[in-house]
Amino acid sequence: MRLSTVEFLLSEGWEAAVRNGLVTLAAISNTAVALLILGSLVLFGINVEHMAALQAQAAVITIELEEDADSGEVEKMLWANPLVGGVQFVSKEEALRRTAESVGLDAELLQIDTGDEPLFANPLPDSFIVRTTDPQDIPQVAREAGQIKGVAMVRYAQQLTEKLLALAQGIRISGVVVGMLMAVATLMVISTTIRLTIYARRQEIRIMQLVGATNWFIRVPFIIEGILDGLAGGAVAAAILLPIYSYVQDYVGKNLQFVDLIYSPEALLIFGLGLVLCGILFGAAGSLMGLHRYVRPA
Amino acid sequence: MRLSTVEFLLSEGWEAAVRNGLVTLAAISNTAVALLILGSLVLFGINVEHMAALQAQAAVITIELEEDADSGEVEKMLWANPLVGGVQFVSKEEALRRTAESVGLDAELLQIDTGDEPLFANPLPDSFIVRTTDPQDIPQVAREAGQIKGVAMVRYAQQLTEKLLALAQGIRISGVVVGMLMAVATLMVISTTIRLTIYARRQEIRIMQLVGATNWFIRVPFIIEGILDGLAGGAVAAAILLPIYSYVQDYVGKNLQFVDLIYSPEALLIFGLGLVLCGILFGAAGSLMGLHRYVRPA
Amino acid sequence: MIDLQSVGVRYPDGTEALRDIDLHIERDGFAFITGPSGAGKSTLLGLVYRNIVPTAGKVVVDGQDVAKLHPGRVPFLRRKVGVVFQEFQLLPRKTVWENVGFALDVVGAGRREKYHKVPISLELVGLAEKADAFPHQLSAGQRQRVSIARALVNGPPILLADEPTGNLDPDTSWEIVQLLLNINQQNTTMIVATHDREVVDRTNCRVVQLLQGYVVRDAKEGGKYDAP
Amino acid sequence: MIDLQSVGVRYPDGTEALRDIDLHIERDGFAFITGPSGAGKSTLLGLVYRNIVPTAGKVVVDGQDVAKLHPGRVPFLRRKVGVVFQEFQLLPRKTVWENVGFALDVVGAGRREKYHKVPISLELVGLAEKADAFPHQLSAGQRQRVSIARALVNGPPILLADEPTGNLDPDTSWEIVQLLLNINQQNTTMIVATHDREVVDRTNCRVVQLLQGYVVRDAKEGGKYDAP
Ligand SMILES: Nc1ncnc2c1ncn2[C@@H]1O[C@H](COP(=O)(O)OP(=O)(O)OP(=O)(O)O)[C@@H](O)[C@H]1O
Ligand SMILES: Nc1ncnc2c1ncn2[C@@H]1O[C@H](COP(=O)(O)OP(=O)(O)OP(=O)(O)O)[C@@H](O)[C@H]1O
Ligand SMILES: [Mg+2]
Ligand SMILES: [Mg+2]
């Protein structure tokens, strides 16, 4: 293609966007709204997933030892598992004291030493509290810890942990599914809108064909226009969404201590650029899909 | 208006929708997608709110009595509060047994009766477990119970309950806000789309005006067309969303026991009708807004 | 019936399309408007059905100053004025029959009235057999005749025709002109803008000639296309 | 250059627009096509720039069978054929200058070429001063002349004009026809569909007369609008 042609096609796309003021506005508006919804859902999903993961992070495994177990050996074995992230020893005395305290009993009372034989045998075993690097691995680590010699019983807040893990997992999966569906929905709205803008100018396309313009010569300005619309729509969506998100993040951080929204200027910037990129891609794809019907071999 | 005119306008709206096949499809498609998103969000919000409320429902208040309190009297006083939904008495012996069991101690051991004086004084008090009809009222009931003569201490899972309450409340408020924003977004998409369909036919509007059609005569068919598009879009959205929701509800019910999605055929039917109604309203509003620019005093 | 008093039209881009026009067409009168391309013929007709509002002077149609007309009343003025548009202005998604019927629809005519009048009107312009065709299925001359049929169908007291024979062969043109003259006999005030020398010269009617927005000649009767 | 062999065109709705047409226009030849409204003139021209594909027979343009042309090659055929459309077909969002320039844009002409050729072409049809106007700011006759300027601008070997003077006064019409004849002298094959009796009778060129889809007369030279 000659330079003048390239130049012509570019300026055509821009001119069309400008001279079609109202149609361009409509396309940008629909694109912006669609991307706004998509972006909000993505932000929401990311944060919910993040929170569920955080909660699961707090989950631990309690490993009770047999009466005569070698705690050092068990600890070594525990550390041997690469999934393990932390191990903390809790002696039987310590365990009793914690238990007693938790129900309001005086721990001293239970430990009165009456000589050779204690008044009351401490029924609690020595134990380890184990954390995993990834809460995901808790069930597996627990299972494997059960195999270690000297381990009497392995416990973890099975129900809670599994709930949280399932939740986080569910959010991740449904997030991807919903995200993809939303992306499709967004693309549909944008492409339908652009199709309508093209439909509104089908007569012009027809005239261009009559004068001998090739299909690509007709398409390129429309695609450029679609890209410009998408770019503008994405920028508008980002310009609306990001400040609102910052504000919400700030507000939530101050008023609901237990909810902690992700916030990092760089991440938000990337997110905003992502929206614009989506706009551009969807705009280009939308024009191509829209042109399909009106620009084809006569 | 004469009957023939009414008839004419109605058939005009219908004819236009049919003869404009492609444009009509575009309008229906955008309307359906927008309502689909709005509907999904509403369903999601309702369920999250419902779950948060359910969780909060499980919260209880524990009221510990003084050593010499008249438990019957306290119970009467508790019931006197209309916000109270249930009261359960837990004796000090019962409390000790439960506590002991929960940490794996043999309850019998602690209760060895060595004659006049127990080996070991039970440090736990008599108590009541109180439920409220509305978890919302827990803090207030707890405060009021503290005033009752004979009550030593009032406890409830303050943090958890307040979290859940705040969450449910937050979801409710933000649900209304987000829902309204989404409704506005949906309306914007629909009206912009319909505006584009009208734009595509601005020449026809112009011709009608030249031939002496009044503005209402031109508008009515477009509005009817908008209503039909909205109706069809709403119906499509409902036809897609409701089966998916039923399936998800069923799947979730079977696979994630702790999540319980709302399901009632009547409610879903009403919801579906609501979507269609939204479509109709938005379609009508969208056409009116779209017409504003092209149909006005010459 | 139609009265232009020192009328000027200046388009927003500065073009002076009409300047200081004084023109009076009595009730049931007839006038050809001639003049070269761009002389202002269509603009002059546009004034009468208030498609264009004069930027100077006054246009009075049937006793009403069109500039002072409430916007909501404009449709009612237009129903009194049948117009054959130079570029036809047919509704693309309506059949020939429906396009003609539309002029009756806007005045709230009943089904019976339409079924009575539309075929007569189509017959007059020789398009009865194309009643169910859509405009894009017609030749240009056929479209032009649909536009004529629509302007006639509800018997308006004023009829404006802008180059009504521009896409018609001489024979059909002559038939259409005779049709118009006939209608003029039946109490219809009429202005026909045309550049068809043959038609103008054969009819001996009033001829108003425009040039660059001015009336340069107004031959009351027995006018010829060009100045004598 | 243009060769129609037993060509028939039947539109999807069943209308027989052309029947069994045999017509040959040699290189640099000239022909008027006449005939009443709906005779098939526009359809015949449409065959040459492959707007319409014959349903019977064969259309050969510059040695190519248009029906066998690969769809992707159609634009290249159309660049060889300048067309003055009966209904102008101007791009509404482009100025007069840009509309004419567009015919050069499609062939990838450079800026210099455009700035050279477009003004010449506008000058030829007498529209130089309207270069920056948009189509809706023109009179119908001016729009028609823009369509003519666009058809001429890149000097196509074939030129088709469909009622090019339908909205022009006799003087301007005559100028345009002389312009077309001049261009024909400069190695351009040309077909002009018209119903302008005056123009046809004054020029003494070949006249092909259509009636209801048939060629009813083909007066090789010195043809008159009506049969002698
Ligand atoms: N797309 C179409 N579908 C169906 N019929 C058509 C179509 N286009 C034209 N016709 C019909 O074919 C016949 C020839 O049409 P055409 O446009 O070729 O006539 P024409 O000679 O150019 O007439 P005019 O002088 O009015 O322009 C007419 O009867 C017309 O109604
Ligand atoms: N909307 C407009 N904006 C600016 N100028 C206009 C507009 N409409 C018409 N003109 C100009 O006004 C002048 C008169 O136009 P008009 O359409 O009245 O001419 P006409 O006599 O009908 O010509 P024709 O015989 O070509 O139809 C022309 O120079 C034209 O360019
Ligand atoms: Mg005019
Ligand atoms: Mg034709």
mmCIF file with all atom_site columns, N, CA and C in Angstrom, chain D residues 75-100:
data_model
loop_
_atom_site.group_PDB
_atom_site.id
_atom_site.type_symbol
_atom_site.label_atom_id
_atom_site.label_alt_id
_atom_site.label_comp_id
_atom_site.label_asym_id
_atom_site.label_entity_id
_atom_site.label_seq_id
_atom_site.pdbx_PDB_ins_code
_atom_site.Cartn_x
_atom_site.Cartn_y
_atom_site.Cartn_z
_atom_site.occupancy
_atom_site.B_iso_or_equiv
_atom_site.pdbx_formal_charge
_atom_site.auth_seq_id
_atom_site.auth_comp_id
_atom_site.auth_asym_id
_atom_site.auth_atom_id
_atom_site.pdbx_PDB_model_num
ATOM 1  N N  . PRO D 1 75  ? -14.129 -4.418 -7.829  1.00 0.00 ? 75  PRO D N  1
ATOM 2  C CA . PRO D 1 75  ? -13.717 -3.014 -7.690  1.00 0.00 ? 75  PRO D CA 1
ATOM 3  C C  . PRO D 1 75  ? -12.813 -2.559 -8.822  1.00 0.00 ? 75  PRO D C  1
ATOM 4  N N  . PHE D 1 76  ? -12.012 -3.472 -9.347  1.00 0.00 ? 76  PHE D N  1
ATOM 5  C CA . PHE D 1 76  ? -11.078 -3.066 -10.399 1.00 0.00 ? 76  PHE D CA 1
ATOM 6  C C  . PHE D 1 76  ? -11.804 -2.846 -11.718 1.00 0.00 ? 76  PHE D C  1
ATOM 7  N N  . LEU D 1 77  ? -12.869 -3.628 -11.947 1.00 0.00 ? 77  LEU D N  1
ATOM 8  C CA . LEU D 1 77  ? -13.716 -3.349 -13.111 1.00 0.00 ? 77  LEU D CA 1
ATOM 9  C C  . LEU D 1 77  ? -14.346 -1.965 -12.953 1.00 0.00 ? 77  LEU D C  1
ATOM 10 N N  . ARG D 1 78  ? -14.844 -1.705 -11.749 1.00 0.00 ? 78  ARG D N  1
ATOM 11 C CA . ARG D 1 78  ? -15.571 -0.447 -11.546 1.00 0.00 ? 78  ARG D CA 1
ATOM 12 C C  . ARG D 1 78  ? -14.676 0.779  -11.677 1.00 0.00 ? 78  ARG D C  1
ATOM 13 N N  . ARG D 1 79  ? -13.384 0.590  -11.437 1.00 0.00 ? 79  ARG D N  1
ATOM 14 C CA . ARG D 1 79  ? -12.487 1.733  -11.597 1.00 0.00 ? 79  ARG D CA 1
ATOM 15 C C  . ARG D 1 79  ? -12.291 2.095  -13.059 1.00 0.00 ? 79  ARG D C  1
ATOM 16 N N  . LYS D 1 80  ? -12.553 1.106  -13.924 1.00 0.00 ? 80  LYS D N  1
ATOM 17 C CA . LYS D 1 80  ? -12.437 1.384  -15.353 1.00 0.00 ? 80  LYS D CA 1
ATOM 18 C C  . LYS D 1 80  ? -13.698 2.052  -15.888 1.00 0.00 ? 80  LYS D C  1
ATOM 19 N N  . VAL D 1 81  ? -14.762 2.001  -15.081 1.00 0.00 ? 81  VAL D N  1
ATOM 20 C CA . VAL D 1 81  ? -16.051 2.487  -15.541 1.00 0.00 ? 81  VAL D CA 1
ATOM 21 C C  . VAL D 1 81  ? -16.500 3.662  -14.659 1.00 0.00 ? 81  VAL D C  1
ATOM 22 N N  . GLY D 1 82  ? -16.462 4.856  -15.236 1.00 0.00 ? 82  GLY D N  1
ATOM 23 C CA . GLY D 1 82  ? -17.004 5.992  -14.493 1.00 0.00 ? 82  GLY D CA 1
ATOM 24 C C  . GLY D 1 82  ? -18.510 6.003  -14.658 1.00 0.00 ? 82  GLY D C  1
ATOM 25 N N  . VAL D 1 83  ? -19.235 6.225  -13.553 1.00 0.00 ? 83  VAL D N  1
ATOM 26 C CA . VAL D 1 83  ? -20.696 6.204  -13.657 1.00 0.00 ? 83  VAL D CA 1
ATOM 27 C C  . VAL D 1 83  ? -21.290 7.490  -13.090 1.00 0.00 ? 83  VAL D C  1
ATOM 28 N N  . VAL D 1 84  ? -22.167 8.113  -13.870 1.00 0.00 ? 84  VAL D N  1
ATOM 29 C CA . VAL D 1 84  ? -22.982 9.222  -13.360 1.00 0.00 ? 84  VAL D CA 1
ATOM 30 C C  . VAL D 1 84  ? -24.306 8.576  -12.975 1.00 0.00 ? 84  VAL D C  1
ATOM 31 N N  . PHE D 1 85  ? -24.543 8.461  -11.666 1.00 0.00 ? 85  PHE D N  1
ATOM 32 C CA . PHE D 1 85  ? -25.720 7.732  -11.228 1.00 0.00 ? 85  PHE D CA 1
ATOM 33 C C  . PHE D 1 85  ? -26.970 8.589  -11.352 1.00 0.00 ? 85  PHE D C  1
ATOM 34 N N  . GLN D 1 86  ? -28.065 7.906  -11.669 1.00 0.00 ? 86  GLN D N  1
ATOM 35 C CA . GLN D 1 86  ? -29.321 8.633  -11.828 1.00 0.00 ? 86  GLN D CA 1
ATOM 36 C C  . GLN D 1 86  ? -29.701 9.315  -10.517 1.00 0.00 ? 86  GLN D C  1
ATOM 37 N N  . GLU D 1 87  ? -29.369 8.652  -9.393  1.00 0.00 ? 87  GLU D N  1
ATOM 38 C CA . GLU D 1 87  ? -29.679 9.314  -8.128  1.00 0.00 ? 87  GLU D CA 1
ATOM 39 C C  . GLU D 1 87  ? -28.403 9.731  -7.366  1.00 0.00 ? 87  GLU D C  1
ATOM 40 N N  . PHE D 1 88  ? -27.434 10.163 -8.147  1.00 0.00 ? 88  PHE D N  1
ATOM 41 C CA . PHE D 1 88  ? -26.237 10.869 -7.669  1.00 0.00 ? 88  PHE D CA 1
ATOM 42 C C  . PHE D 1 88  ? -25.297 10.048 -6.790  1.00 0.00 ? 88  PHE D C  1
ATOM 43 N N  . GLN D 1 89  ? -25.828 9.426  -5.695  1.00 0.00 ? 89  GLN D N  1
ATOM 44 C CA . GLN D 1 89  ? -25.001 8.580  -4.840  1.00 0.00 ? 89  GLN D CA 1
ATOM 45 C C  . GLN D 1 89  ? -23.757 9.292  -4.327  1.00 0.00 ? 89  GLN D C  1
ATOM 46 N N  . LEU D 1 90  ? -23.984 10.421 -3.698  1.00 0.00 ? 90  LEU D N  1
ATOM 47 C CA . LEU D 1 90  ? -22.842 11.119 -3.100  1.00 0.00 ? 90  LEU D CA 1
ATOM 48 C C  . LEU D 1 90  ? -22.689 10.686 -1.642  1.00 0.00 ? 90  LEU D C  1
ATOM 49 N N  . LEU D 1 91  ? -21.468 10.754 -1.148  1.00 0.00 ? 91  LEU D N  1
ATOM 50 C CA . LEU D 1 91  ? -21.229 10.423 0.257   1.00 0.00 ? 91  LEU D CA 1
ATOM 51 C C  . LEU D 1 91  ? -21.627 11.635 1.098   1.00 0.00 ? 91  LEU D C  1
ATOM 52 N N  . PRO D 1 92  ? -22.618 11.470 1.966   1.00 0.00 ? 92  PRO D N  1
ATOM 53 C CA . PRO D 1 92  ? -23.212 12.636 2.639   1.00 0.00 ? 92  PRO D CA 1
ATOM 54 C C  . PRO D 1 92  ? -22.256 13.339 3.599   1.00 0.00 ? 92  PRO D C  1
ATOM 55 N N  . ARG D 1 93  ? -21.293 12.607 4.107   1.00 0.00 ? 93  ARG D N  1
ATOM 56 C CA . ARG D 1 93  ? -20.423 13.228 5.099   1.00 0.00 ? 93  ARG D CA 1
ATOM 57 C C  . ARG D 1 93  ? -19.095 13.689 4.511   1.00 0.00 ? 93  ARG D C  1
ATOM 58 N N  . LYS D 1 94  ? -19.077 13.772 3.181   1.00 0.00 ? 94  LYS D N  1
ATOM 59 C CA . LYS D 1 94  ? -17.877 14.308 2.539   1.00 0.00 ? 94  LYS D CA 1
ATOM 60 C C  . LYS D 1 94  ? -18.268 15.556 1.752   1.00 0.00 ? 94  LYS D C  1
ATOM 61 N N  . THR D 1 95  ? -17.346 16.483 1.671   1.00 0.00 ? 95  THR D N  1
ATOM 62 C CA . THR D 1 95  ? -17.610 17.686 0.896   1.00 0.00 ? 95  THR D CA 1
ATOM 63 C C  . THR D 1 95  ? -17.609 17.336 -0.587  1.00 0.00 ? 95  THR D C  1
ATOM 64 N N  . VAL D 1 96  ? -18.017 18.304 -1.396  1.00 0.00 ? 96  VAL D N  1
ATOM 65 C CA . VAL D 1 96  ? -17.982 18.143 -2.846  1.00 0.00 ? 96  VAL D CA 1
ATOM 66 C C  . VAL D 1 96  ? -16.577 17.741 -3.278  1.00 0.00 ? 96  VAL D C  1
ATOM 67 N N  . TRP D 1 97  ? -15.601 18.473 -2.769  1.00 0.00 ? 97  TRP D N  1
ATOM 68 C CA . TRP D 1 97  ? -14.209 18.201 -3.128  1.00 0.00 ? 97  TRP D CA 1
ATOM 69 C C  . TRP D 1 97  ? -13.837 16.763 -2.769  1.00 0.00 ? 97  TRP D C  1
ATOM 70 N N  . GLU D 1 98  ? -14.187 16.353 -1.570  1.00 0.00 ? 98  GLU D N  1
ATOM 71 C CA . GLU D 1 98  ? -13.830 15.008 -1.115  1.00 0.00 ? 98  GLU D CA 1
ATOM 72 C C  . GLU D 1 98  ? -14.579 13.927 -1.868  1.00 0.00 ? 98  GLU D C  1
ATOM 73 N N  . ASN D 1 99  ? -15.821 14.231 -2.223  1.00 0.00 ? 99  ASN D N  1
ATOM 74 C CA . ASN D 1 99  ? -16.583 13.256 -2.999  1.00 0.00 ? 99  ASN D CA 1
ATOM 75 C C  . ASN D 1 99  ? -15.924 12.997 -4.340  1.00 0.00 ? 99  ASN D C  1
ATOM 76 N N  . VAL D 1 100 ? -15.504 14.051 -4.988  1.00 0.00 ? 100 VAL D N  1
ATOM 77 C CA . VAL D 1 100 ? -14.837 13.882 -6.277  1.00 0.00 ? 100 VAL D CA 1
ATOM 78 C C  . VAL D 1 100 ? -13.480 13.223 -6.057  1.00 0.00 ? 100 VAL D C  1
#
